[in-house]
mmCIF file of N, CA and C and ligand atoms in Angstrom:
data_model
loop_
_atom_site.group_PDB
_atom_site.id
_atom_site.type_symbol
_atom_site.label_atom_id
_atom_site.label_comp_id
_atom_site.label_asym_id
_atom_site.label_seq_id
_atom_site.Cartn_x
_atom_site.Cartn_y
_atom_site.Cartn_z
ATOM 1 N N UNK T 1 3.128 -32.683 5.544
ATOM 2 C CA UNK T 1 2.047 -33.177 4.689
ATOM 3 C C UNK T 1 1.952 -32.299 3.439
ATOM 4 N N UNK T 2 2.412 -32.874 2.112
ATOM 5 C CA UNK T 2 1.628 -32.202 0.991
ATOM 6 C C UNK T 2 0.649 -32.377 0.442
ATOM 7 N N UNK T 3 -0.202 -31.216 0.449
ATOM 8 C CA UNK T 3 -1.591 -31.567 -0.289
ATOM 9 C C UNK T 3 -1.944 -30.544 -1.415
ATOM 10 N N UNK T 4 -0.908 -30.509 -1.888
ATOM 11 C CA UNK T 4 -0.624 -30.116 -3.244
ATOM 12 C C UNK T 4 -1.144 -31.156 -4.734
ATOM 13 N N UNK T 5 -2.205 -30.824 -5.108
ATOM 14 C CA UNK T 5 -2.281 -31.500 -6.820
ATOM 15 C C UNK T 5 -1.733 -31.146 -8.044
ATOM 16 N N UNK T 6 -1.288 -32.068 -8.354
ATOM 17 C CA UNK T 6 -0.785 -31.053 -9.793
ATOM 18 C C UNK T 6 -1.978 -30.939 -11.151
ATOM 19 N N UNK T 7 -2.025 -29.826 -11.342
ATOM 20 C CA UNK T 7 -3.181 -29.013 -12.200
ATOM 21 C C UNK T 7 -3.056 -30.086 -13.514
ATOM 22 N N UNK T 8 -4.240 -31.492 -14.036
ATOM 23 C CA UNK T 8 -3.779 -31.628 -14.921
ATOM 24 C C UNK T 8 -3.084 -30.865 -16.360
ATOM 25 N N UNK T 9 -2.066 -31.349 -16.641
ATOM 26 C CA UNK T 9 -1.404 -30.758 -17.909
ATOM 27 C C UNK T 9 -1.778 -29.496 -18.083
ATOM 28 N N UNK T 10 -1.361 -28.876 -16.696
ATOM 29 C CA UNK T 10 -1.122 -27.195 -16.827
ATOM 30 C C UNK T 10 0.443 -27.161 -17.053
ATOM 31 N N UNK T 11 1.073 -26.504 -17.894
ATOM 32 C CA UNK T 11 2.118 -25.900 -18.144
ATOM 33 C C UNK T 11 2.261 -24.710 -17.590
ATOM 34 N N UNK T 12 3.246 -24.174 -16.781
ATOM 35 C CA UNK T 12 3.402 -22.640 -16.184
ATOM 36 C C UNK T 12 2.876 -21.615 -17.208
ATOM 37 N N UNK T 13 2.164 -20.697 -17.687
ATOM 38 C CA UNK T 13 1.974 -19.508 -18.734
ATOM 39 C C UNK T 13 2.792 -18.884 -18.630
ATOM 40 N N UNK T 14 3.561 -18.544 -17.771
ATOM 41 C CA UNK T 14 4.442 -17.165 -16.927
ATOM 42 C C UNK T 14 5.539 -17.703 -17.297
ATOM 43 N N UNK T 15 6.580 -18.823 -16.947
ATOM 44 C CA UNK T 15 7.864 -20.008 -17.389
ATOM 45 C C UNK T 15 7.795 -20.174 -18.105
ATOM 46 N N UNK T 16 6.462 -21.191 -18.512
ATOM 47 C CA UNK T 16 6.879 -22.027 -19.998
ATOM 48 C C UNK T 16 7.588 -23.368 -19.276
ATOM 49 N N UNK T 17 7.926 -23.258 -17.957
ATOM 50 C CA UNK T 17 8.800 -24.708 -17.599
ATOM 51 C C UNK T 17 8.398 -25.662 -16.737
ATOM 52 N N UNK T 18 7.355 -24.803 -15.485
ATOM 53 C CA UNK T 18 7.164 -24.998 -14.336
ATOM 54 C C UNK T 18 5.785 -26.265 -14.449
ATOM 55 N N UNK T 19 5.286 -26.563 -13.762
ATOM 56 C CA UNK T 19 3.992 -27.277 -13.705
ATOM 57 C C UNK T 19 3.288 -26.628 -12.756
ATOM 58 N N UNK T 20 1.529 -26.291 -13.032
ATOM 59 C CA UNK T 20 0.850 -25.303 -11.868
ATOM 60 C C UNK T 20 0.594 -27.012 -10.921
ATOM 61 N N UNK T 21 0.380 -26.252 -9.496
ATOM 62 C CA UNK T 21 -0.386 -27.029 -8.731
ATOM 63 C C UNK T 21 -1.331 -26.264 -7.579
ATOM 64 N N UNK T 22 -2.104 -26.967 -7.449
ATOM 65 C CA UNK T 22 -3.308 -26.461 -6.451
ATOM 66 C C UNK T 22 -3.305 -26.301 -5.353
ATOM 67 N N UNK T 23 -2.621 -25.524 -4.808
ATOM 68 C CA UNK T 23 -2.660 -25.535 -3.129
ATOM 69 C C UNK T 23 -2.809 -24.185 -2.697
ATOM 70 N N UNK T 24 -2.818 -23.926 -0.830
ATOM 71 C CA UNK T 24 -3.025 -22.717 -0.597
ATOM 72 C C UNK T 24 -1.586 -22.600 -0.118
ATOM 73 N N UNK T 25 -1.354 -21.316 -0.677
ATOM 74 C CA UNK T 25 0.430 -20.893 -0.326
ATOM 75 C C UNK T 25 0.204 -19.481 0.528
ATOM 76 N N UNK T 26 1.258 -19.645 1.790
ATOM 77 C CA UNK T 26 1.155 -18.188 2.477
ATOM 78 C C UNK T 26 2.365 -17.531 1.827
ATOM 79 N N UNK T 27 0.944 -16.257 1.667
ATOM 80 C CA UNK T 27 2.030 -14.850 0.779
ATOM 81 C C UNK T 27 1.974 -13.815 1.505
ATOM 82 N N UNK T 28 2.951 -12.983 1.197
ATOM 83 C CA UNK T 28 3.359 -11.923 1.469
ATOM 84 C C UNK T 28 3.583 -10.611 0.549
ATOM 85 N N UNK T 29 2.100 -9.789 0.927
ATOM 86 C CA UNK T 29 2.282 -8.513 -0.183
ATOM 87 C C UNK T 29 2.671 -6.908 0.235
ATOM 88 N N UNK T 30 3.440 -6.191 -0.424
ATOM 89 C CA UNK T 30 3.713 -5.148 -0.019
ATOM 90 C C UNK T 30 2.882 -3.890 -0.756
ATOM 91 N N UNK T 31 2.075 -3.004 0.345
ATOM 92 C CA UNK T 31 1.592 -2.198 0.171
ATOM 93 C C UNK T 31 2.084 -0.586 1.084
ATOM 94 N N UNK T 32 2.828 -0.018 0.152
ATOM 95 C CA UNK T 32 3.333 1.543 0.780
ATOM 96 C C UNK T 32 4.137 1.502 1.773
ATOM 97 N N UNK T 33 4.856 -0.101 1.788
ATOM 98 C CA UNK T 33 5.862 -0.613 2.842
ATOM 99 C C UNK T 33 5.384 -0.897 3.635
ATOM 100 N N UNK T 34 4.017 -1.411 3.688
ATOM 101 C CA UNK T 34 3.729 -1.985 5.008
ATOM 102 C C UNK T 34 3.423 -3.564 4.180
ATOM 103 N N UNK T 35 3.430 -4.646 4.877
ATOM 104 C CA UNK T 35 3.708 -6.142 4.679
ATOM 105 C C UNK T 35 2.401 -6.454 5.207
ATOM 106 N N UNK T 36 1.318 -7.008 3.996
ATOM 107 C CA UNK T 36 0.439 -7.939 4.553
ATOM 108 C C UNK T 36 0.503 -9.503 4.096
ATOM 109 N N UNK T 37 0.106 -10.011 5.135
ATOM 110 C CA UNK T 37 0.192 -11.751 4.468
ATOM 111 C C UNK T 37 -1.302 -12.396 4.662
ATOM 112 N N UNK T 38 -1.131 -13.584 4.281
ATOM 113 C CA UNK T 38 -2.300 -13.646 4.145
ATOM 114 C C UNK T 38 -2.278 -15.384 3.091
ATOM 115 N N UNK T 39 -3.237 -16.824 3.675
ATOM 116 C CA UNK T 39 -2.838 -18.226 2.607
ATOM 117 C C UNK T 39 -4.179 -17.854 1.451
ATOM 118 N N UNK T 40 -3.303 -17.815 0.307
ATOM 119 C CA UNK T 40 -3.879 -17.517 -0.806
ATOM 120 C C UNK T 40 -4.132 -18.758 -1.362
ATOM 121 N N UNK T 41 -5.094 -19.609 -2.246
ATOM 122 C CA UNK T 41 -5.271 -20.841 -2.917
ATOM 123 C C UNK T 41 -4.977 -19.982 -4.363
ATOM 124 N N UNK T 42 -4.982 -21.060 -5.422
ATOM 125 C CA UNK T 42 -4.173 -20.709 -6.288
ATOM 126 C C UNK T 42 -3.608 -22.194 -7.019
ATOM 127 N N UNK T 43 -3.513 -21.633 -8.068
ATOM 128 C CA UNK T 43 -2.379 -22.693 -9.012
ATOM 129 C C UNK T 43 -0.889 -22.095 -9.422
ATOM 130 N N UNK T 44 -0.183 -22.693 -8.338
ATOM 131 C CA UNK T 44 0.956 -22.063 -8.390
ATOM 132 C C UNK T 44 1.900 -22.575 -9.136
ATOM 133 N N UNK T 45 2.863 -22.026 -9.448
ATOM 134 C CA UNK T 45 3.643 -22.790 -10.481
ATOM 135 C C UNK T 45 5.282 -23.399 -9.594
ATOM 136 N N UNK T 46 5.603 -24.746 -10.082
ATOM 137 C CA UNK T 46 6.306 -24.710 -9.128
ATOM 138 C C UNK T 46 8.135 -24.624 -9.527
ATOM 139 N N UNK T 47 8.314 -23.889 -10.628
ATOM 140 C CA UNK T 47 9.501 -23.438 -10.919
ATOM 141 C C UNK T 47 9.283 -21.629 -10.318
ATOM 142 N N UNK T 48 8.521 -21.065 -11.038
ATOM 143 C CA UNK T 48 9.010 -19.867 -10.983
ATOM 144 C C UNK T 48 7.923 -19.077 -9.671
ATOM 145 N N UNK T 49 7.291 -19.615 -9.596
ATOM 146 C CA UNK T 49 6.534 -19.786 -7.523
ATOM 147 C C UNK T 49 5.172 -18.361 -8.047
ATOM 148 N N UNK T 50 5.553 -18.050 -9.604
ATOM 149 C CA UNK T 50 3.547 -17.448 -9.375
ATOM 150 C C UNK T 50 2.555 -18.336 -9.932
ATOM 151 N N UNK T 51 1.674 -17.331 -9.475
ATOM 152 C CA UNK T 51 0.202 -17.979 -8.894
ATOM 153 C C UNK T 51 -0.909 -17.752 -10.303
ATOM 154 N N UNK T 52 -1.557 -18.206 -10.468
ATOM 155 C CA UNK T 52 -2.800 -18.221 -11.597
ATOM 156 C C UNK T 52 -4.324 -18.260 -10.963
ATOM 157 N N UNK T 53 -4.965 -17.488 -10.243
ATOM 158 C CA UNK T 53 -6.437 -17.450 -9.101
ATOM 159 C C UNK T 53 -7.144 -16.955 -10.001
ATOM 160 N N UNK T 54 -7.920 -17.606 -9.670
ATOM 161 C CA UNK T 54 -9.276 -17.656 -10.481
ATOM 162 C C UNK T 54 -10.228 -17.004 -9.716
ATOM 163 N N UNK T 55 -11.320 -16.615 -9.835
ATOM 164 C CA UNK T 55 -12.428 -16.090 -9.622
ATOM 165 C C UNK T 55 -12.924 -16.080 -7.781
ATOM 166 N N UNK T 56 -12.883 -17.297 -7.715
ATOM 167 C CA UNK T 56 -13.444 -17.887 -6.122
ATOM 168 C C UNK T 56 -12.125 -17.618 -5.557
ATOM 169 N N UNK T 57 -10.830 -17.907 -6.113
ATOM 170 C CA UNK T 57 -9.459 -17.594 -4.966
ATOM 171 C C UNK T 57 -9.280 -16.196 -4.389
ATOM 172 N N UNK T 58 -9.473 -15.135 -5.470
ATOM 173 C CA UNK T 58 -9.555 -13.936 -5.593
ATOM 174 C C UNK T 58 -10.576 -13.544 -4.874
ATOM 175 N N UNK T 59 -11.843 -14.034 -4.409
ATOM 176 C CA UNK T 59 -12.982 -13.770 -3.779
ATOM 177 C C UNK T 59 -12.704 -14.153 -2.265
ATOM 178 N N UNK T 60 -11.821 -14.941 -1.940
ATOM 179 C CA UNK T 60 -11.483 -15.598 -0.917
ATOM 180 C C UNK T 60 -10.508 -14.913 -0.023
ATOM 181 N N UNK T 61 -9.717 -13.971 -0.619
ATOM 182 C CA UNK T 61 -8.738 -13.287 -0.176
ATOM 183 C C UNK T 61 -8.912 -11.637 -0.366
ATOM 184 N N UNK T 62 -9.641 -11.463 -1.105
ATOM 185 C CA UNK T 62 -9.550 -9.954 -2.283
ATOM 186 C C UNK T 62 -9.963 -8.539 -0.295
ATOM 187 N N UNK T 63 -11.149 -9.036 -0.279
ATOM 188 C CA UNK T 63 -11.835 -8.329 0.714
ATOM 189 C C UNK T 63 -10.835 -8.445 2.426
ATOM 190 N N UNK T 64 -9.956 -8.866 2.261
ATOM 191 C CA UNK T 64 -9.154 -8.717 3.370
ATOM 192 C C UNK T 64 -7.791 -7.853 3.072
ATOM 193 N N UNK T 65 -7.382 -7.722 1.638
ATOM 194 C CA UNK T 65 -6.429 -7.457 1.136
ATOM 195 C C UNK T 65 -6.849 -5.978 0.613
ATOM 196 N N UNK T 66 -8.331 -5.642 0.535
ATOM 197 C CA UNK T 66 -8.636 -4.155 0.355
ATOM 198 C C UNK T 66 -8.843 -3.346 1.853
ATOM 199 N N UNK T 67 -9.254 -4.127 2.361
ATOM 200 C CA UNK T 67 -9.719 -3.761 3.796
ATOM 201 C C UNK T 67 -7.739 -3.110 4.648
ATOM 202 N N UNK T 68 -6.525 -4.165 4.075
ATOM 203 C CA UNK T 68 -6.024 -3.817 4.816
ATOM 204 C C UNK T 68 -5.272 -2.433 3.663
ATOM 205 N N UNK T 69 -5.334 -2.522 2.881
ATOM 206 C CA UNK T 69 -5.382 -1.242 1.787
ATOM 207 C C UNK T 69 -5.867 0.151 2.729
ATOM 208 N N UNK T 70 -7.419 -0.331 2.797
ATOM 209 C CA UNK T 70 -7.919 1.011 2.914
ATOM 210 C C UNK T 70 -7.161 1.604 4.059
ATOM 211 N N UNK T 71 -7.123 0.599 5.419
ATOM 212 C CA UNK T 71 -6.314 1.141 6.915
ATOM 213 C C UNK T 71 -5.088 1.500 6.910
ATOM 214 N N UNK T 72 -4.136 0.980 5.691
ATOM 215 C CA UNK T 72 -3.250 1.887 4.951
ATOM 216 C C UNK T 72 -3.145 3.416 5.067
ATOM 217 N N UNK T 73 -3.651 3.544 3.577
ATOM 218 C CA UNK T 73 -4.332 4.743 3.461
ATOM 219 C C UNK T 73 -4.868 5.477 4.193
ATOM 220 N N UNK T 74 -5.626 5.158 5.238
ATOM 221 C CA UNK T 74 -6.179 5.857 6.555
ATOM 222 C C UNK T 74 -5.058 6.748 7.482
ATOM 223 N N UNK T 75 -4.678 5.656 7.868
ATOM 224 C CA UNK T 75 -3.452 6.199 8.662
ATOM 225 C C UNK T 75 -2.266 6.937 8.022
ATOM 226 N N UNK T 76 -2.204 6.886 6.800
ATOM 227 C CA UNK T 76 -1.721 7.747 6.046
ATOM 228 C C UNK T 76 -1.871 9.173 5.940
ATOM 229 N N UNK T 77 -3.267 9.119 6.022
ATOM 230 C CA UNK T 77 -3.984 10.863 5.954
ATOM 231 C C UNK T 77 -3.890 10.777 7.607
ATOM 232 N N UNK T 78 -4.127 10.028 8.596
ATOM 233 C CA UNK T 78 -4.037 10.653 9.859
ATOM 234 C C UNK T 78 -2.296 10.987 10.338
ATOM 235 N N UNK T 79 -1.628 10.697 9.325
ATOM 236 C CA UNK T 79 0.136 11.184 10.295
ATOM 237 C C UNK T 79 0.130 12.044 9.309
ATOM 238 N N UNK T 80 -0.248 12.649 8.088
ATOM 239 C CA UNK T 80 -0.139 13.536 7.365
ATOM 240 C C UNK T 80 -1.000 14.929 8.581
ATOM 241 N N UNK T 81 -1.787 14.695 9.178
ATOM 242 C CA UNK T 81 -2.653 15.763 9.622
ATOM 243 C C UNK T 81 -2.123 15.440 11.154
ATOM 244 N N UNK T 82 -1.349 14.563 11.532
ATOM 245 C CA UNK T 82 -0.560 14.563 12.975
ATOM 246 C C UNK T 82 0.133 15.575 12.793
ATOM 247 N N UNK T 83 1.544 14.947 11.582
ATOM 248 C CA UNK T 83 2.818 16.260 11.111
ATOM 249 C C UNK T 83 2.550 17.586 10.664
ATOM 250 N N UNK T 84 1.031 17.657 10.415
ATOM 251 C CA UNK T 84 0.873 19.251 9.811
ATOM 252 C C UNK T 84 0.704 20.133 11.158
ATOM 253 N N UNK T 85 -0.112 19.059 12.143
ATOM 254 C CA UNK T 85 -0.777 20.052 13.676
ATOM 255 C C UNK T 85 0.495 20.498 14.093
ATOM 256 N N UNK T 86 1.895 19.302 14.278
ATOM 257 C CA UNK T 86 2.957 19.655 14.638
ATOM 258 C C UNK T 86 3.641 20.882 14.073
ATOM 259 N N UNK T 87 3.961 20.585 13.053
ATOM 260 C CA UNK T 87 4.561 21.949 12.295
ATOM 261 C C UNK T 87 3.411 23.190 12.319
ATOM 262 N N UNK T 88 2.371 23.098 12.919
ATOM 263 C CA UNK T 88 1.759 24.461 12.948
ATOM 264 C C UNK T 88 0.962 25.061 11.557
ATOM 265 N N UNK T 89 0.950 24.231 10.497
ATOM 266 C CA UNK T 89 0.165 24.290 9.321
ATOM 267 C C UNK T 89 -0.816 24.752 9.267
ATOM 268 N N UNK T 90 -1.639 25.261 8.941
ATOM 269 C CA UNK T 90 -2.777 25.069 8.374
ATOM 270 C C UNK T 90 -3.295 24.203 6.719
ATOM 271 N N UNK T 91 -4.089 23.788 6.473
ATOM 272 C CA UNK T 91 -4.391 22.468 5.467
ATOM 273 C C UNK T 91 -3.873 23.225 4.135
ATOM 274 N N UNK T 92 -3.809 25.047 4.409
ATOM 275 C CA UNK T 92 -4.204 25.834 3.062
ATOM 276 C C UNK T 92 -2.606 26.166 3.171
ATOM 277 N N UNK T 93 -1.967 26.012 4.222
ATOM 278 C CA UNK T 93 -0.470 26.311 4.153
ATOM 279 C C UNK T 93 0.267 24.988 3.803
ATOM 280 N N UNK T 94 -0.274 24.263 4.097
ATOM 281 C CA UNK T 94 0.323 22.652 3.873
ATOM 282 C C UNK T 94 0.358 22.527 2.488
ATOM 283 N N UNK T 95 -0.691 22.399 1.603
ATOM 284 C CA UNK T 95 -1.112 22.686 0.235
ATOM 285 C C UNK T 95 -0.384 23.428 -0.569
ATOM 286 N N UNK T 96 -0.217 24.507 -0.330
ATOM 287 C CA UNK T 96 0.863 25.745 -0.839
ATOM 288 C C UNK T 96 2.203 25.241 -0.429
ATOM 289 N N UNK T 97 2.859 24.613 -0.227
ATOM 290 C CA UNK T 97 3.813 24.449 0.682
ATOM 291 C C UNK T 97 4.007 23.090 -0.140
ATOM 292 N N UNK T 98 3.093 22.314 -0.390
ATOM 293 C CA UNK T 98 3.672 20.954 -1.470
ATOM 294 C C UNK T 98 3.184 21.090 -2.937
ATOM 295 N N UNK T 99 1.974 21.893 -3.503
ATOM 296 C CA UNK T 99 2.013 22.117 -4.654
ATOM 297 C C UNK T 99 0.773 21.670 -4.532
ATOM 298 N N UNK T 100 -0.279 21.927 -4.248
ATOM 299 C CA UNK T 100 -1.535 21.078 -4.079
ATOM 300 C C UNK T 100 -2.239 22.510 -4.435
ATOM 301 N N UNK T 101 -4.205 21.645 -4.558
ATOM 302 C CA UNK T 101 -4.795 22.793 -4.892
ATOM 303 C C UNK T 101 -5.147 23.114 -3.119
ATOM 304 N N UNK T 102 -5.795 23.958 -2.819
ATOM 305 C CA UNK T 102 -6.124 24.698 -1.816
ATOM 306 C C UNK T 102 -7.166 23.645 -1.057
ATOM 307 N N UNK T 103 -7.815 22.642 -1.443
ATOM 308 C CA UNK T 103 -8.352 21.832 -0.472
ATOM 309 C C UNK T 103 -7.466 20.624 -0.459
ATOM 310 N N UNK T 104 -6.338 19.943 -1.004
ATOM 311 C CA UNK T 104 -5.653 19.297 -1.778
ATOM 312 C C UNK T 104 -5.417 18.545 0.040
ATOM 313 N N UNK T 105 -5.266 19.195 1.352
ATOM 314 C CA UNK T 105 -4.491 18.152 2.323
ATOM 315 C C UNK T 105 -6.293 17.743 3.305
ATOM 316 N N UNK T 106 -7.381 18.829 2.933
ATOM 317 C CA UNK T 106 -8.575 18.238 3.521
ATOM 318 C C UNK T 106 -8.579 17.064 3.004
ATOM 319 N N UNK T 107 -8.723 17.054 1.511
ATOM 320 C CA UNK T 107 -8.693 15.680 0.723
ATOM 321 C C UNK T 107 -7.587 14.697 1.358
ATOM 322 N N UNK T 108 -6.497 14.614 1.373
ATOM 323 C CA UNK T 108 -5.263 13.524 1.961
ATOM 324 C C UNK T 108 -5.715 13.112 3.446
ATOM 325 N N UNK T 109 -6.006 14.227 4.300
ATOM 326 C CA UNK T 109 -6.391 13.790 5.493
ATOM 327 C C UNK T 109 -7.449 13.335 5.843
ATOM 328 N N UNK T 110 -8.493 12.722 4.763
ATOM 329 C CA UNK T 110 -10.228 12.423 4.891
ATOM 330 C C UNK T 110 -9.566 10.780 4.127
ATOM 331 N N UNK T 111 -8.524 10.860 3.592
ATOM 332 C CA UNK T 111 -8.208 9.283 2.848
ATOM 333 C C UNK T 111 -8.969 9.361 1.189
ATOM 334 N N UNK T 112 -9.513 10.881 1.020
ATOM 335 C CA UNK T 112 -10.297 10.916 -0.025
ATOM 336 C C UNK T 112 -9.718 11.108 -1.393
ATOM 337 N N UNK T 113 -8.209 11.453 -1.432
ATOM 338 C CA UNK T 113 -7.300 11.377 -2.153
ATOM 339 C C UNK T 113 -5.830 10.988 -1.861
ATOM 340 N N UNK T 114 -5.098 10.115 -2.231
ATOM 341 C CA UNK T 114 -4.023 9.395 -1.931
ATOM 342 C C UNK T 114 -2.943 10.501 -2.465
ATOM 343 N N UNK T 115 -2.286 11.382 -1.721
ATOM 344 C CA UNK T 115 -0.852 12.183 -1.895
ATOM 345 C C UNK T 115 0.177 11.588 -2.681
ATOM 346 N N UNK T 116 0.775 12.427 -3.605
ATOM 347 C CA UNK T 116 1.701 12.090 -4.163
ATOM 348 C C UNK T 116 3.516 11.297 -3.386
ATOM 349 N N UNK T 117 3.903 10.597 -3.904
ATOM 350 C CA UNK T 117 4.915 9.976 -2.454
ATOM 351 C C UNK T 117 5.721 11.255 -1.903
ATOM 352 N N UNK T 118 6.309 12.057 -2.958
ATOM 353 C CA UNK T 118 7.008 13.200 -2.645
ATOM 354 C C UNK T 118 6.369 14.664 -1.390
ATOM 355 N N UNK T 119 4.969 14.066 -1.549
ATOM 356 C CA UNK T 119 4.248 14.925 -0.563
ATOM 357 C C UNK T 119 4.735 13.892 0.973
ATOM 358 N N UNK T 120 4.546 12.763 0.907
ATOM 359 C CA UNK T 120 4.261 12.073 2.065
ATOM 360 C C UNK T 120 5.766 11.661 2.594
ATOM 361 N N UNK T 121 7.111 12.005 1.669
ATOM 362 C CA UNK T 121 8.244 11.758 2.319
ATOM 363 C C UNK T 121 8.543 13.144 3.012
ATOM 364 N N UNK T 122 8.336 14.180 2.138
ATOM 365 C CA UNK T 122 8.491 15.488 2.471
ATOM 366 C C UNK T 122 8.218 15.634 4.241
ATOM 367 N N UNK T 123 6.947 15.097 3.837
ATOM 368 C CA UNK T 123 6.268 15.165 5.429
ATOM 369 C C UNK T 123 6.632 14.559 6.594
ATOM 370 N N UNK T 124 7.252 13.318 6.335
ATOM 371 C CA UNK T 124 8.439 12.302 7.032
ATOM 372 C C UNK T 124 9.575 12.580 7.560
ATOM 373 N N UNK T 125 10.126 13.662 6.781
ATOM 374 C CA UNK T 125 11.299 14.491 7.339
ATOM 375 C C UNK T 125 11.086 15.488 7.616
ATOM 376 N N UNK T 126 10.101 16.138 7.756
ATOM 377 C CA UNK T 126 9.441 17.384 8.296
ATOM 378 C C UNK T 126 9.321 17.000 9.913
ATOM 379 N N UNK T 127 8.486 15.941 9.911
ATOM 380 C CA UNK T 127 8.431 15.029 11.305
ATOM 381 C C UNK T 127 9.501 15.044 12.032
ATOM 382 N N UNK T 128 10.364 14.823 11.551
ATOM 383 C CA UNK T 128 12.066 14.401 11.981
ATOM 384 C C UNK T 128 12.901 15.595 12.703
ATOM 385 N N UNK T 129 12.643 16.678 11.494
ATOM 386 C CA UNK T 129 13.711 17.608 11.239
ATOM 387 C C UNK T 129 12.528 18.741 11.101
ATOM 388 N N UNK T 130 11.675 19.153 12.119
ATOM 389 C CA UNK T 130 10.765 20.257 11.815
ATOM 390 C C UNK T 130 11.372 21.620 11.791
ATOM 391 N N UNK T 131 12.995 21.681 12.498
ATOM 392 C CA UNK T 131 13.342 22.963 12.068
ATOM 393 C C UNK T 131 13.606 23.436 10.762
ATOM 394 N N UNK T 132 13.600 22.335 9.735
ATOM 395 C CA UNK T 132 13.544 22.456 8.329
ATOM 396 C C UNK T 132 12.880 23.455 7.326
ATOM 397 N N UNK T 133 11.609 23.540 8.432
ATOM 398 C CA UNK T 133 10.420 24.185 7.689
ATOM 399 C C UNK T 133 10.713 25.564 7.376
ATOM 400 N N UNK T 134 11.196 26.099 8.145
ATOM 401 C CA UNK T 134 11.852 27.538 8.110
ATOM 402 C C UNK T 134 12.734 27.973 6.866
ATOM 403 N N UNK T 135 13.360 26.912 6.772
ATOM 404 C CA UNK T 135 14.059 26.898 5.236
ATOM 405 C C UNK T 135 13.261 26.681 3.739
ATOM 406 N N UNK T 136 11.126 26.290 3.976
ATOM 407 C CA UNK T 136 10.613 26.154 2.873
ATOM 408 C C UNK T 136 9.430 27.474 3.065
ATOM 409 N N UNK T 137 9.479 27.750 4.089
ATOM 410 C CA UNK T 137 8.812 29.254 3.936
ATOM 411 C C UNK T 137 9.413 30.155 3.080
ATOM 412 N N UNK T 138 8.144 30.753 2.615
ATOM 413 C CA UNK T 138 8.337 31.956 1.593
ATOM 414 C C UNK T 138 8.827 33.153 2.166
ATOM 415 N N UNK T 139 9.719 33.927 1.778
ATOM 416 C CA UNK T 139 10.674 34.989 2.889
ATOM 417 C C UNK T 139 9.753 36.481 2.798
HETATM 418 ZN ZN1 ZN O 1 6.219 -20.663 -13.840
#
């Protein structure tokens, strides 16, 4: 069943070729490599497949799409403060140790500041390969 309209005499903005139409399309967005989906309404275009949401579409979807943001981010600061307990850190050695100020991993592990990626891969292979650490201590 299509229940797709086509947007009168909308022209794609984005193409220039496509024609928008009105339907709800299931999407798929990537946030910090994790995949949320989620049927978005929208005037989609149907050459080059983006979307044009207006006010109410964006209202319709927005608060599920921050929500899964924030649990992101959450769990972000909680394997950051898993891998630090592991390696034996303290927040003020962790900090010193990636270039941060001295409260810099309280902040990452509260979700109250989002780590730089190079902090959070660092920490990924730290996880992996914790005999590593020995090689970033100061002698
Ligand atoms: Zn288009």
């Amino acid at each position: 069943m299509n229940t797709s309209i086509i947007v009168a005499d909308t022209i794609c903005p984005i193409c220039f070729q496509g024609v928008l139409r009105r339907y709800v399309k299931h999407v798929a967005m990537d946030y910090k490599g994790r995949v949320f989906e989620q049927d978005q309404p929208g005037d989609w275009c149907d050459k080059c497949g983006e979307g044009i949401l207006n006010g109410d579409d964006l209202q319709a979807t927005e608060p599920a799409w921050l929500a899964f943001r924030e649990e992101v981010d959450k769990e972000e600061g909680q394997a950051l403060a898993r891998i630090r307990r592991k390696l034996r850190l303290t927040q003020a050695e962790a900090a010193k140790l990636t270039g941060g100020g001295k409260n810099a991993f309280s902040r990452y592990e509260r979700g109250e500041v989002h780590p730089m990626p190079a902090v959070l891969n660092l920490f990924k292979l730290l996880d992996k390969h914790p005999e590593l650490l020995d090689d970033l201590k100061v002698q």
